[in-house]
Amino acid sequence: MTDTIAEHAAPDLKAGTPLVEMEGCGKSYGAIRALEGVNLTVNAGEVACVLGDNGAGKSTLIKIISGLHPHTEGTLRVDGKERHFSSPRESLDAGIATVYQDLAVVGLMEVWRNFFLGSEIRKGKYPMAPLDIKAMREIADAELQKMGIFVKDINQPIGTLSGGQRQCVAIARAVYFGARVLILDEPTAALGVKQSGVVLKYTAAARDAGLGVVFITHNPHHAYLVGDHFIILKLGRRVLDKKRSEVSLEELTTEMAGGQELAELSHELKR
Amino acid sequence: MSSSVATKPSAPPPKAAAPARTQRSVLSRVLARPEVGALAAAIAIFLFFYAVAEPFRTLPAFATVLYASSTIGIVAVGVALLMIGGEFDLSSGVAVATSALAAAMITYQFSLNMWVGVIFSLVVALAIGFVNGYLVMRTGIPSFLITLSTFFILQGLNLGITKLVTGTVATPNASALDGFDSARAIFASDIPLGFMTLKVTVLWWFFFVAVASWLLLRTRTGNWITAAGGNQASARAVGVPVPKVKIGLFMGVAFLAWFLGMHLLFNFSSVQSGLGVGNEFIYIIAAVVGGALLTGGYGSAVGSAFGAFIFGMTTQGIVFAGWDPNWFRTFLGVMLLLAVLVNLYVKNYAAQRK
């Protein structure tokens, strides 16, 4: 599994070099400010965890990096160059792959078509060039097996796989296409304990291969297993930003559960 | 760095022995195709008319059925791809008339070569398709509403402009114009096969279905069409240019509507301005009978051909059987219901086999 990731990781990645840097980044949807003043650095070979409750701005943050919605304030630098992604394609071309919790795959399409969607292998460059279906089937099958995912039939619709398997196919796809930065949006939210473990192992493996990983979650336990750097968002603002050495799991958990507010609440509710 | 991590990563899980691959049987895979239900229904309806209507059994009758099917199937194949791409087009029926009227009137009024009118109307048709697609993608309003508006706009324009230009509700006879015969050869000629005479539209229909099938199953564009209809957000997130794909699909429907419009113009020499109204539903039904999901992301081009064939057989079969044509719509409805039921039954059966 680790070998697969190392095999496809970009060779020029050096642990510690910043891949994505956000400075004072924010996003407004009309009058609503979903995110403001966020600083985030994703280094090669590190996992940056972004934690937050529902509506904290986690999704907005990754949508900026993955090119779904461009930011409206602050700067975003990728590999040292300032960027303003206006489509997911641009972000993908910059080596940023995103695995979404809800919109990872197209359920009615075959596993192999999903694996290669948007990056199909063709027998030629002309507009109506046929797909190299045989090669795509074989590669998809081999890559999935290498990651320990065994599907009954590579031609079956991906909707027939379990949620965890679908998530893993999406990660395998991102890794295969040579991502430099991997964004995982709540990868463990819909999964059982065992499947979460598999996803967390992939996350660690991707980090060890030198990729920069952004791990979005609302589960501090999962985050603390793999994270090197933790950011907690609340109502679009950053309320905690600490390295692993500066923070304990208890602190993360308390902060996630509401921190000071929770303490006040418990005082209020005391009988 | 990994020393600071609680889990000891990078120990790959013991490679489990790959479970034996079960390749589904050929029958299961065939039954899982979207068009197989329509094929079954088409065979059933064919046998039915073959049994009850004696004139239906002759080859010329079969040629007539194929011709009737082709006039539906040519547009239906485009509509099927559009529906797989997750959108509707209610303006496809009147766009046929718009194309034919535009070609006839511009050529006649300015005494041009017929081919100028053919090209002009192609540009008009593609512009209609582009506007449909652009508005749907730009505004995010459901295509049902956008194309319903286009439908009304075009219906009014067809009648209004024709009345304004010619003073009547039909175009003048165009058969004496330069280039009419060469255009007719392409769009509306008869092909004698000895045992029967086939309209050229039948061949064009087969050609368009073959191209569409290939496009859908064998090219990157086809992958993108299915993905855009199956899950637009996912498709966009992995870099599929969804707006381009969908605008292209709307323009594809418009192109095929133009093609049928050209056929009608050169077949009948004159075009009624009220032509084509109501046919948009027939195209959609042909696509749905052929296995296209109303919600997008699933369907086939060949299926739309079976759907069109069912329509062609029913419209002609009623005539051949000598039944009262007043009952036509009722009979059509029953046939459709049966076709959809057979479709559903086959799909469920295929799903259970898996």
PDB file of C-alpha atoms in Angstrom, chain B residues 13 27 55 76 85 88 115-116 137 139 147-148 153 200-201 223 235 256 258 300 305 313 324:
ATOM      1  CA  PRO B  13      -1.781  -4.694   5.984  1.00  0.00           C
ATOM      2  CA  LEU B  27     -26.525 -13.324 -20.133  1.00  0.00           C
ATOM      3  CA  PRO B  55     -50.622  -5.946 -44.591  1.00  0.00           C
ATOM      4  CA  ALA B  76     -34.796  10.924 -30.097  1.00  0.00           C
ATOM      5  CA  GLY B  85     -26.577  14.082 -19.391  1.00  0.00           C
ATOM      6  CA  PHE B  88     -34.577  17.967 -20.785  1.00  0.00           C
ATOM      7  CA  TRP B 115     -27.816  25.356 -49.736  1.00  0.00           C
ATOM      8  CA  VAL B 116     -27.483  28.872 -48.342  1.00  0.00           C
ATOM      9  CA  MET B 137     -25.823  26.240 -17.061  1.00  0.00           C
ATOM     10  CA  THR B 139     -28.715  30.327 -14.262  1.00  0.00           C
ATOM     11  CA  THR B 147     -36.737  24.902 -22.705  1.00  0.00           C
ATOM     12  CA  LEU B 148     -40.459  25.255 -22.013  1.00  0.00           C
ATOM     13  CA  ILE B 153     -41.053  31.539 -27.939  1.00  0.00           C
ATOM     14  CA  VAL B 200     -32.618   7.784 -46.843  1.00  0.00           C
ATOM     15  CA  THR B 201     -33.605   9.009 -43.371  1.00  0.00           C
ATOM     16  CA  ASN B 223     -17.860   9.256 -19.953  1.00  0.00           C
ATOM     17  CA  ALA B 235     -18.098  15.210 -12.231  1.00  0.00           C
ATOM     18  CA  LEU B 256     -30.662  16.618 -35.113  1.00  0.00           C
ATOM     19  CA  TRP B 258     -32.376  20.743 -37.864  1.00  0.00           C
ATOM     20  CA  SER B 300     -28.473   4.211 -24.147  1.00  0.00           C
ATOM     21  CA  ALA B 305     -33.841   3.608 -31.503  1.00  0.00           C
ATOM     22  CA  MET B 313     -44.694   0.208 -35.510  1.00  0.00           C
ATOM     23  CA  ASP B 324     -60.408   3.375 -36.329  1.00  0.00           C
TER      24      ASP B 324
END
